[in-house]
Short mmCIF file of C-alpha atoms and ligand atoms in Angstrom, two decimals:
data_model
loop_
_atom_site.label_atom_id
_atom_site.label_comp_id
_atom_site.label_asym_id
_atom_site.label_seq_id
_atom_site.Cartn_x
_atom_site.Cartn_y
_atom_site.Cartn_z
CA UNK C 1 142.74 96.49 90.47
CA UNK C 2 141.63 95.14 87.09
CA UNK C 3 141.85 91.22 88.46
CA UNK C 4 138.71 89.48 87.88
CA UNK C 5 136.93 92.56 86.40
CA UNK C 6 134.99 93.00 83.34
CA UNK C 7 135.97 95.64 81.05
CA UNK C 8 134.27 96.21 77.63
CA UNK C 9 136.50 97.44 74.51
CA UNK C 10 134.41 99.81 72.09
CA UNK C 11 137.00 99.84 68.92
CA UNK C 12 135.58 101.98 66.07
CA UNK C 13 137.29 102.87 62.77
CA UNK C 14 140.77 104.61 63.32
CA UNK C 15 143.99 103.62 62.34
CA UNK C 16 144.55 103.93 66.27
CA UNK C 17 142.80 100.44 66.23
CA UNK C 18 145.89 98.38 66.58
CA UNK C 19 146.72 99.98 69.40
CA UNK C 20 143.32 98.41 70.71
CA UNK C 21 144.73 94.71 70.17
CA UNK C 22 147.73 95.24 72.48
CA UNK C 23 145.63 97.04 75.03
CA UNK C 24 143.16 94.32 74.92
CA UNK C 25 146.44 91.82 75.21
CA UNK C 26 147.83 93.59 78.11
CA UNK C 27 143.96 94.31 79.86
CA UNK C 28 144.00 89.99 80.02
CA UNK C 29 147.61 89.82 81.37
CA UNK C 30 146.28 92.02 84.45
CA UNK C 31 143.56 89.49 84.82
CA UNK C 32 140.16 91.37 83.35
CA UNK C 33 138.16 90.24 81.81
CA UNK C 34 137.38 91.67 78.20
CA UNK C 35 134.67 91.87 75.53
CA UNK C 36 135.20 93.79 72.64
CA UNK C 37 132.36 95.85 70.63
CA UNK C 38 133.52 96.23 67.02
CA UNK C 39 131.42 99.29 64.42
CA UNK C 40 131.68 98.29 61.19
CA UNK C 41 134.16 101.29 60.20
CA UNK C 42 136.41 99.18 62.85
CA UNK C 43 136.34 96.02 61.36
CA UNK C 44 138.22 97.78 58.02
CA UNK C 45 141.27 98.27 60.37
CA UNK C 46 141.54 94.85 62.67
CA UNK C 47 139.30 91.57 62.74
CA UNK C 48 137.04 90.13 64.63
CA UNK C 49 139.00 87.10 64.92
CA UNK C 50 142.52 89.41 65.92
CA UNK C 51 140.77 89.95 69.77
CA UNK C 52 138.82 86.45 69.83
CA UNK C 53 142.96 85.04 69.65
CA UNK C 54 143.96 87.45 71.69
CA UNK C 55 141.37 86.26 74.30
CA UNK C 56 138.37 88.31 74.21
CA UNK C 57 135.45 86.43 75.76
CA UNK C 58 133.07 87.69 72.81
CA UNK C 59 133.49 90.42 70.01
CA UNK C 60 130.54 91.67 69.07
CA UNK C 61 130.07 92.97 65.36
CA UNK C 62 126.19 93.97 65.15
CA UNK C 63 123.07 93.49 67.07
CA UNK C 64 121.50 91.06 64.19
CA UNK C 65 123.98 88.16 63.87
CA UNK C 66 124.94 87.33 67.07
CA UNK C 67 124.30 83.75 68.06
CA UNK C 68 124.35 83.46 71.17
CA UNK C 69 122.99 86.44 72.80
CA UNK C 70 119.16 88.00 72.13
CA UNK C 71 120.23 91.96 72.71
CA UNK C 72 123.69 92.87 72.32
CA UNK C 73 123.83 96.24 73.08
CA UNK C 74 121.82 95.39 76.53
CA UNK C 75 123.89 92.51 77.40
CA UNK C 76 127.08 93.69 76.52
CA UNK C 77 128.09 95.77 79.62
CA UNK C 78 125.83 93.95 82.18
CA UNK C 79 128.02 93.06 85.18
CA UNK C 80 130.98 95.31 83.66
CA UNK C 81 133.48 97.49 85.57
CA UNK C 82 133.49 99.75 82.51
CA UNK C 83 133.09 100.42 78.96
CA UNK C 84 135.76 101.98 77.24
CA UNK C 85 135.99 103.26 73.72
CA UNK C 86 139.69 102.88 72.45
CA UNK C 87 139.96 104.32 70.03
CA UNK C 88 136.62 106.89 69.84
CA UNK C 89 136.32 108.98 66.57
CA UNK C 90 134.74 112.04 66.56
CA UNK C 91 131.83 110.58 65.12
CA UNK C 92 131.23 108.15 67.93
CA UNK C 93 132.00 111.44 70.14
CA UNK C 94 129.08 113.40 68.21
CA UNK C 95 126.38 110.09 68.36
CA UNK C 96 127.47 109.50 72.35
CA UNK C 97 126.56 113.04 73.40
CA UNK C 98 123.39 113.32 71.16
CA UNK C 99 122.32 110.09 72.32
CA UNK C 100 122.18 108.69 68.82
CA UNK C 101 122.05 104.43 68.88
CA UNK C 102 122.24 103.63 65.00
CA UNK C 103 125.25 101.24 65.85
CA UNK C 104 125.73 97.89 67.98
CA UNK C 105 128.44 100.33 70.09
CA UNK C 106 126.48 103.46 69.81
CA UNK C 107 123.28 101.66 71.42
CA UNK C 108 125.61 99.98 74.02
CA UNK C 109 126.95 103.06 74.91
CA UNK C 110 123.47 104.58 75.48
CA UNK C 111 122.46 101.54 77.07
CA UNK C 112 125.71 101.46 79.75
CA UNK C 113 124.98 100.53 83.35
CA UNK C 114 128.81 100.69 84.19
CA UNK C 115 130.94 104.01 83.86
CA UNK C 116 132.06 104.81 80.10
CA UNK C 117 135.25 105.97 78.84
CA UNK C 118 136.74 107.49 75.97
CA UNK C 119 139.81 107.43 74.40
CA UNK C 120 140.48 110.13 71.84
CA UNK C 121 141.80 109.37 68.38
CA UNK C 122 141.54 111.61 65.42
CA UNK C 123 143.21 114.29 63.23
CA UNK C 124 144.09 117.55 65.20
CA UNK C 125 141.67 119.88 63.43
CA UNK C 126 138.84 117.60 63.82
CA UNK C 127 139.71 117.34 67.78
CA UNK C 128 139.99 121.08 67.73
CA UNK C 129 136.66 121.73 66.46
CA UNK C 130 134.42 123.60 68.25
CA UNK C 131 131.41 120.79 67.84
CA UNK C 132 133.94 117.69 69.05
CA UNK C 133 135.23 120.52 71.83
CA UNK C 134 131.70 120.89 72.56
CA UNK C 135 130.57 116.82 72.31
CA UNK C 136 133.42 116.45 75.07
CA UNK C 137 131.91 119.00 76.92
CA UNK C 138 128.45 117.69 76.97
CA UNK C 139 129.75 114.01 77.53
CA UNK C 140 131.72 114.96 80.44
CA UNK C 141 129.05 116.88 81.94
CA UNK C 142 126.96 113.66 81.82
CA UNK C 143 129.31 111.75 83.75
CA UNK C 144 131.87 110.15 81.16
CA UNK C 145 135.42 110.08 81.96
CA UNK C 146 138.19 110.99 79.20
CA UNK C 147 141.59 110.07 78.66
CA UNK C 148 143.66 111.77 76.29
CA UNK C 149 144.29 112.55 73.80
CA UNK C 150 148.16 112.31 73.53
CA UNK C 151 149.66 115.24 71.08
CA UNK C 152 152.55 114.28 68.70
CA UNK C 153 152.81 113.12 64.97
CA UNK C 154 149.86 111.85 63.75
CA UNK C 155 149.46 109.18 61.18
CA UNK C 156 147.86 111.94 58.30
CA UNK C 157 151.36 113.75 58.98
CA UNK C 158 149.82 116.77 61.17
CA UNK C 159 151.12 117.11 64.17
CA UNK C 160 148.90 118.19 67.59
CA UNK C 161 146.29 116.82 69.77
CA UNK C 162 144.33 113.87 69.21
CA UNK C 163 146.70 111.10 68.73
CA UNK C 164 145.07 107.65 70.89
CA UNK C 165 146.98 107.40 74.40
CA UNK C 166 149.79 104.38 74.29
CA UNK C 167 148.29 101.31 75.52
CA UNK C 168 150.16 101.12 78.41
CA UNK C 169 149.37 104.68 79.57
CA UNK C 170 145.04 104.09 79.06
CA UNK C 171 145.54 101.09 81.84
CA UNK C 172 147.31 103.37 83.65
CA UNK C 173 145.08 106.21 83.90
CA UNK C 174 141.60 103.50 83.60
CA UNK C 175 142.56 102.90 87.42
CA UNK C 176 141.19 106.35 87.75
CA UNK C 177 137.91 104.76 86.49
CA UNK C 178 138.00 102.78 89.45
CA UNK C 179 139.36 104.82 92.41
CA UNK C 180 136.93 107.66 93.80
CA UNK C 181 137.07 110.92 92.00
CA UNK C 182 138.42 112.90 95.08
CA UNK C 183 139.64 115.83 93.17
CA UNK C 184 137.15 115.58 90.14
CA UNK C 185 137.92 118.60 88.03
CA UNK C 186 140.06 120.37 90.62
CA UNK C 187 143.10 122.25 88.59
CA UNK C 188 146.32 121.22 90.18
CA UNK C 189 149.78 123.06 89.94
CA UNK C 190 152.77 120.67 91.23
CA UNK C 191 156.48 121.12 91.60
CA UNK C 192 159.03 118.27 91.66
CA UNK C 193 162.44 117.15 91.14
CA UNK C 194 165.52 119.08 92.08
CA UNK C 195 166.70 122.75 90.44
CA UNK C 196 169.97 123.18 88.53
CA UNK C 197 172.43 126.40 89.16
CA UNK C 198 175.07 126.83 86.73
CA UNK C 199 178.04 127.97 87.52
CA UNK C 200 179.74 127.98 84.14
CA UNK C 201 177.91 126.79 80.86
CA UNK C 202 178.97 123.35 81.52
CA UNK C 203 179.20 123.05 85.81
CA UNK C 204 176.18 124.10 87.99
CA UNK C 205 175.36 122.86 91.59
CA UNK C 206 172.15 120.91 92.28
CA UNK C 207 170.76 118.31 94.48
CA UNK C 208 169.43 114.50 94.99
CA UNK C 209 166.08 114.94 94.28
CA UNK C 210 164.90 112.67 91.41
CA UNK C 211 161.34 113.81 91.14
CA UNK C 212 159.78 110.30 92.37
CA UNK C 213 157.92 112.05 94.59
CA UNK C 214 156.44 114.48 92.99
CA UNK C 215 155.33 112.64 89.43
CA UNK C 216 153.74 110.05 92.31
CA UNK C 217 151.61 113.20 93.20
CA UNK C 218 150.93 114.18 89.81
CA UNK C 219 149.85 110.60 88.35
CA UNK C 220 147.82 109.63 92.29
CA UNK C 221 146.21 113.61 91.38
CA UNK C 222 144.80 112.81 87.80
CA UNK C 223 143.61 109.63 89.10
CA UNK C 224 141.68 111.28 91.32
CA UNK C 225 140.04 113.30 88.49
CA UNK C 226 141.96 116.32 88.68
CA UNK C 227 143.81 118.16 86.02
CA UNK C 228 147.63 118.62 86.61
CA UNK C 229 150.16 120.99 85.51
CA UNK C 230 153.55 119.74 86.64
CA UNK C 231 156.47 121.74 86.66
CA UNK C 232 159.48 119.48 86.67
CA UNK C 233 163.42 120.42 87.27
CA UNK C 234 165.90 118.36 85.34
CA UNK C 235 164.97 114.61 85.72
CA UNK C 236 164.52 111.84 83.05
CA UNK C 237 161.46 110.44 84.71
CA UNK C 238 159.06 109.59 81.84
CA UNK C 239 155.50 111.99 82.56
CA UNK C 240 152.24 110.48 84.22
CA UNK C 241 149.67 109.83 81.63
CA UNK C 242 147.14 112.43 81.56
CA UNK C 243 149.79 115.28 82.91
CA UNK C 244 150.82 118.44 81.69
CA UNK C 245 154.08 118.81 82.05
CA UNK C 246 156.72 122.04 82.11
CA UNK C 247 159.90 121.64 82.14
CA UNK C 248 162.49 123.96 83.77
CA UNK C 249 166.35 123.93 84.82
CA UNK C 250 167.10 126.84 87.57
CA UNK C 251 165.00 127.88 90.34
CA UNK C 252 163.96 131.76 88.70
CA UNK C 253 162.48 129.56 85.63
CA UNK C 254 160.63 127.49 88.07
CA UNK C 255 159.51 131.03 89.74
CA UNK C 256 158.50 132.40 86.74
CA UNK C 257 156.30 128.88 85.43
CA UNK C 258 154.65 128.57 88.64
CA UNK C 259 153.99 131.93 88.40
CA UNK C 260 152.69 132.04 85.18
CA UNK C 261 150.25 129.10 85.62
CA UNK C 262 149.42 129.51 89.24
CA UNK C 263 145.78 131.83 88.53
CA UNK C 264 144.35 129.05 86.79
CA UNK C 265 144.86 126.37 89.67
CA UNK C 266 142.95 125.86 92.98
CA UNK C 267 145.83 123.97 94.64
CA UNK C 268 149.49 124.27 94.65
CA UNK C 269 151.94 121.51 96.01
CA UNK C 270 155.71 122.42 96.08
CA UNK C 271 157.47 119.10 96.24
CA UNK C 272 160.70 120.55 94.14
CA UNK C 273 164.05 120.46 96.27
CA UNK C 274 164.38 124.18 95.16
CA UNK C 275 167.78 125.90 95.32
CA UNK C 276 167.73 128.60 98.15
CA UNK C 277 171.11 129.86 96.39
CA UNK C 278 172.20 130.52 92.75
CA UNK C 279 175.76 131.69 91.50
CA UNK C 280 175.48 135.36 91.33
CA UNK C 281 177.43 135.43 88.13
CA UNK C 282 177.99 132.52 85.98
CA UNK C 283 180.51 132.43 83.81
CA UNK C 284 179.70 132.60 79.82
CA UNK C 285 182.96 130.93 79.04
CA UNK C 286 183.99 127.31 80.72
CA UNK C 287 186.27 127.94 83.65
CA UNK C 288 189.75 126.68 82.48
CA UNK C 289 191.60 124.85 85.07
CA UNK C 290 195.31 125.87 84.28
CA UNK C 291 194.00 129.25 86.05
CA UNK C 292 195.74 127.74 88.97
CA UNK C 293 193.65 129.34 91.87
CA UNK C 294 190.10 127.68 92.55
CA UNK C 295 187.16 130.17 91.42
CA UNK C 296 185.63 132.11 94.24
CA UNK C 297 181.80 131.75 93.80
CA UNK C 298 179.54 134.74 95.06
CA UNK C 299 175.95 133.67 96.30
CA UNK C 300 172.90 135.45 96.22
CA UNK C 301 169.00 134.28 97.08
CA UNK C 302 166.52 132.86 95.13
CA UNK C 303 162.81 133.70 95.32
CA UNK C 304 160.80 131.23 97.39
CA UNK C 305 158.11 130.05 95.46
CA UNK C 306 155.63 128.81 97.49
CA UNK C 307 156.16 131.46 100.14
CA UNK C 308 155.38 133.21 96.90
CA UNK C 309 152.40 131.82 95.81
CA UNK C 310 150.96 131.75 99.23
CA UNK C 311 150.78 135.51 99.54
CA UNK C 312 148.81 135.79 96.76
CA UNK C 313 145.51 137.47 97.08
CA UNK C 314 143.65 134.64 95.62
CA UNK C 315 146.30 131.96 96.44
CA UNK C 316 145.22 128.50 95.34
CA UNK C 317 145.27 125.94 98.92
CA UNK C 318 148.74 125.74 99.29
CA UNK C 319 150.77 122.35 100.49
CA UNK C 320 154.61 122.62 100.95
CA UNK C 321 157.32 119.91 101.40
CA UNK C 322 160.56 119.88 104.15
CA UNK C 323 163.15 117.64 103.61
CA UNK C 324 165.51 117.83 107.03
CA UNK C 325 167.92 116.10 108.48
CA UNK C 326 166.89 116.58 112.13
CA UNK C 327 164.25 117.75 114.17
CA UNK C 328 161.73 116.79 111.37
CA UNK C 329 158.31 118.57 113.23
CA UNK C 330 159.88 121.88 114.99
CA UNK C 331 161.85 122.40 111.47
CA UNK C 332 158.20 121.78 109.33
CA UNK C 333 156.56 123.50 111.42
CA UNK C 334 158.71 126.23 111.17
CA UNK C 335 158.27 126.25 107.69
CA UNK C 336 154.43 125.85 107.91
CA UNK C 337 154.29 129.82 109.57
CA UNK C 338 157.01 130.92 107.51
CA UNK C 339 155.64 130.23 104.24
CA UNK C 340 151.99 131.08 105.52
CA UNK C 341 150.81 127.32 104.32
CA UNK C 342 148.56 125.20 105.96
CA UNK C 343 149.68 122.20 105.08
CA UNK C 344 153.57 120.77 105.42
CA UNK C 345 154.89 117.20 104.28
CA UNK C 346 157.53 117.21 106.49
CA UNK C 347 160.29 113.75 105.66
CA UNK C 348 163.48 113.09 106.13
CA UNK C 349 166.76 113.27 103.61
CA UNK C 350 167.63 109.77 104.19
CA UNK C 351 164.05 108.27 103.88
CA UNK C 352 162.78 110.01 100.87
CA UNK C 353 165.71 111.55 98.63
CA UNK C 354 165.87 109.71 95.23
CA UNK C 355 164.16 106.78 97.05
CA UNK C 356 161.35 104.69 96.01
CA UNK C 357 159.90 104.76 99.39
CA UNK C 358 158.65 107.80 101.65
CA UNK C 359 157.30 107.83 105.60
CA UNK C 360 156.42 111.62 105.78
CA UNK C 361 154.48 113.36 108.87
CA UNK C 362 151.48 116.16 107.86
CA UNK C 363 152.17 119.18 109.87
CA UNK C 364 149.75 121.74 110.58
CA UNK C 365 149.22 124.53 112.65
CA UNK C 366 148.24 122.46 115.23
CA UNK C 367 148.58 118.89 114.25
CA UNK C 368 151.41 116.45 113.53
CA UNK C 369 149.84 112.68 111.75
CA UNK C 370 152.69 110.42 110.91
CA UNK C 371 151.71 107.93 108.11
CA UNK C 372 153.73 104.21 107.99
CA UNK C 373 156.71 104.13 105.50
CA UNK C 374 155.11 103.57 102.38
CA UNK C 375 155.71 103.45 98.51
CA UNK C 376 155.64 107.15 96.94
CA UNK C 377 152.56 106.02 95.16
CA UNK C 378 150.70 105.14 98.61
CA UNK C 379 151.75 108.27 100.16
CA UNK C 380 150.94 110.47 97.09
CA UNK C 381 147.42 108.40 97.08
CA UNK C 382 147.23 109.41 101.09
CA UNK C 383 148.49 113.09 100.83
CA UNK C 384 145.66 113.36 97.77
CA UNK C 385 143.23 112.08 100.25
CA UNK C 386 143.96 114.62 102.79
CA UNK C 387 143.91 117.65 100.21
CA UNK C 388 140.39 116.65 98.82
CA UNK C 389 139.17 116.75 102.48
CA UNK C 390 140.62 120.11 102.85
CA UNK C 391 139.27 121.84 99.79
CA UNK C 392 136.41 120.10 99.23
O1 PMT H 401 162.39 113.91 94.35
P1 PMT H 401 162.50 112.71 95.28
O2 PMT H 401 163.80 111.98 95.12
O3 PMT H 401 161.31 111.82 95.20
O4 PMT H 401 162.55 113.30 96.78
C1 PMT H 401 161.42 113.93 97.31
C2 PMT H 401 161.81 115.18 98.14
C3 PMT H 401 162.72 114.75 99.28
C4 PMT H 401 162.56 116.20 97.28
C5 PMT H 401 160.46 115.77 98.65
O5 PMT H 401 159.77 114.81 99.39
C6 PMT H 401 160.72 116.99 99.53
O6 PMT H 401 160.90 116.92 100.73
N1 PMT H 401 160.74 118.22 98.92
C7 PMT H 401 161.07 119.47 99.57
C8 PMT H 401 162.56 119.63 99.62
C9 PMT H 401 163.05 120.71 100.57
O7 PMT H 401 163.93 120.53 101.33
O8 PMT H 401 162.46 121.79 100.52
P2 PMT H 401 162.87 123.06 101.48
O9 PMT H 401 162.87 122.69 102.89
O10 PMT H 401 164.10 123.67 100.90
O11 PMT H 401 161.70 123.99 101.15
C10 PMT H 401 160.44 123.93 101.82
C11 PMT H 401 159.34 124.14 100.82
O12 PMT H 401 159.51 125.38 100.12
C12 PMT H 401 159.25 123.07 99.76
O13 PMT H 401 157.89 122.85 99.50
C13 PMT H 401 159.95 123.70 98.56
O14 PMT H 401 159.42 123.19 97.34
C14 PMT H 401 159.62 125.17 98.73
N2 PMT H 401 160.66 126.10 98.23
C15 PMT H 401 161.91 126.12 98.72
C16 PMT H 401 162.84 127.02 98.28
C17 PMT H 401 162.47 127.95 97.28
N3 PMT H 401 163.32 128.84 96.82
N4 PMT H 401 161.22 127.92 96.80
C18 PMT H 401 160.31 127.01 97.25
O15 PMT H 401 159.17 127.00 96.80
#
């Protein structure tokens, strides 16, 4: 996606400017092409000369000095893909949104003929603020795209939002820059992975699930502008830039976090191999094995969630998942009227369980599409495709 293309770097004075030099490294190994625009407040932190070796094309320091160009701040983003300011203070936050072009970046900013992008990086507090809340506001009302910030320590010791997305994770989610904004703003709730039932504090049962799936949905989802909640069972799968992610172990504690976040999305997409069955009582102590007879384990339902959600009176659009081992359509399509959704992903065990690939069929009421076996990411990207066509 980024082969060939020309991306512009804003950098302006946070300590999150290092981070810039490896993003700008990496941005070249994918084959943009990069410029850098350095405010002075940024040139404190890295060089000039620290992108020109890493293989910027120019760096750009002021609108007065430059050599070999008559109007920086015009010429900079002509013929770019994007503009992206990583990291943006608050303060570049606060001129962007008033319009203010004091700066060589600020001016190129106003002057932008290609999307713009921020990247976040500052102390908690000042991201917390009602004026930066309200910059962001105002700057994504006019079009600009954010991503971030991350939350975690930060390098003044607090700890919260505002810390500068890793490197790795802003290439990640600048793709969304680039692909259409199907679900622009659209608040998504997601399920994935498989649920754990315990049957003693150190046994439980669960199943094959590995979440693949489902984080494919969450990260093809934000790309397409939306913003994700995902509600993961136990998996080590590292979270999608951009996602908000809650974990849970058993089945009732996915019931009762899709439960609790469901009124503030518009969709809802159940990919989670939920457990239809938990131990009625679990043991509190370990079951010992010298007590020679095997234990007898009583069963007893769980709720269903999305049959759950769906009967809401303001249910969000509602997509469920069947995994089956046989008699893929008649089984989704059973599920499709007994959950009450419209919408069922119907695959099978041995083509998408804790695989890297997925061919699914979308079953509705009155319609069966098979899509070609495909990576999880491709059928994520097609099954986000389909959504924004139904709720938009
Ligand atoms: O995680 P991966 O390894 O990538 O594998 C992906 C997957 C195979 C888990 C995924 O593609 C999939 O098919 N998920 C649904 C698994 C399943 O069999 O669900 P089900 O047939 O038990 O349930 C049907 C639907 O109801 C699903 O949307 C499920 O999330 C939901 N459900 C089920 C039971 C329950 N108590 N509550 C629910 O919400």
């Amino acid at each position: 996606m980024l082969t060939g293309q020309k991306i512009v770097l804003g950098v302006t004075g946070s300590i999150a400017a290092y981070k810039s030099c490896e993003l700008l490294r990496l941005l070249i190994k994918r084959g943009a092409r990069c410029s850098v625009i350095m405010t002075q407040a940024a040139q404190r932190f890295v060089t000039p000369l620290t992108f020109e070796a890493l293989g910027a094309e120019s760096v750009i320091t002021s609108d007065w000095d430059q050599a070999d160009c008559a109007i920086p701040h015009i010429e900079a983003t002509r013929d770019a893909k994007l503009l992206l300011v990583a990291p943006a203070t608050a303060n570049i936050l606060a001129k962007a949104a008033q319009g203010i072009a004091d700066d060589v970046l600020s001016a190129a900013i106003l002057a932008a003929r290609c999307p713009v992008a921020f990247a976040p990086a500052m102390n908690t507090y000042m991201w917390h603020n009602n004026a930066t809340q309200r910059n962001v506001a105002q700057l994504t009302q006019d079009g600009a795209i954010f991503l971030g910030p991350d939350s975690g320590e930060q390098a003044c010791g607090d700890v919260g939002s505002g810390r500068m997305l890793e490197p790795e994770d802003l290439i990640e989610l600048m793709q969304g820059a680039f692909a259409p904004r199907l679900l622009d703003r659209c608040r998504v709730l997601i399920t994935a992975g498989p649920t754990y039932e315990p049957i003693d504090p150190v046994r439980g049962i669960t199943n094959l699930s590995s979440g693949k799936q489902g984080f494919a949905i969450a990260k093809a989802a934000v790309l397409a502008g939306a913003e994700v909640t995902l509600i993961a069972g136990p998996t080590a799968l590292k979270t999608p830039a951009g996602v908000r992610r809650i974990d849970v172990l058993t089945a009732r504690e996915m019931y009762e976090a899709v439960m609790e976040e469901v009124p503030r999305h518009e969709v809802f997409i159940s990919v989670a191999a939920v457990a239809d069955w938990r131990i009625e009582k679990p043991a509190t102590h370990k079951i010992k094995k010298e007590f020679t007879q095997a234990p007898e384990l009583t069963f007893t339902e769980n709720p269903d969630i999305l049959a759950s959600v769906a009967a809401l009176e303001n249910a969000p659009y509602c997509v469920g998942f069947a995994a089956e081992t046989d008699n893929l359509i008649d089984n989704a399509r059973a599920k499709l009227y007994r959950k009450n959704v419209p919408l069922i992903v119907a695959n099978l065990v041995k083509d998408a369980m804790n695989k890297d690939t997925n061919a699914v069929v979308f079953v509705e009421r009155d319609a069966a599409t098979p899509l070609t076996k495909a990576t999880k990411e491709a059928v994520a990207q097609a099954l986000i495709a389909k959504i924004a066509q139904e709720v938009s």
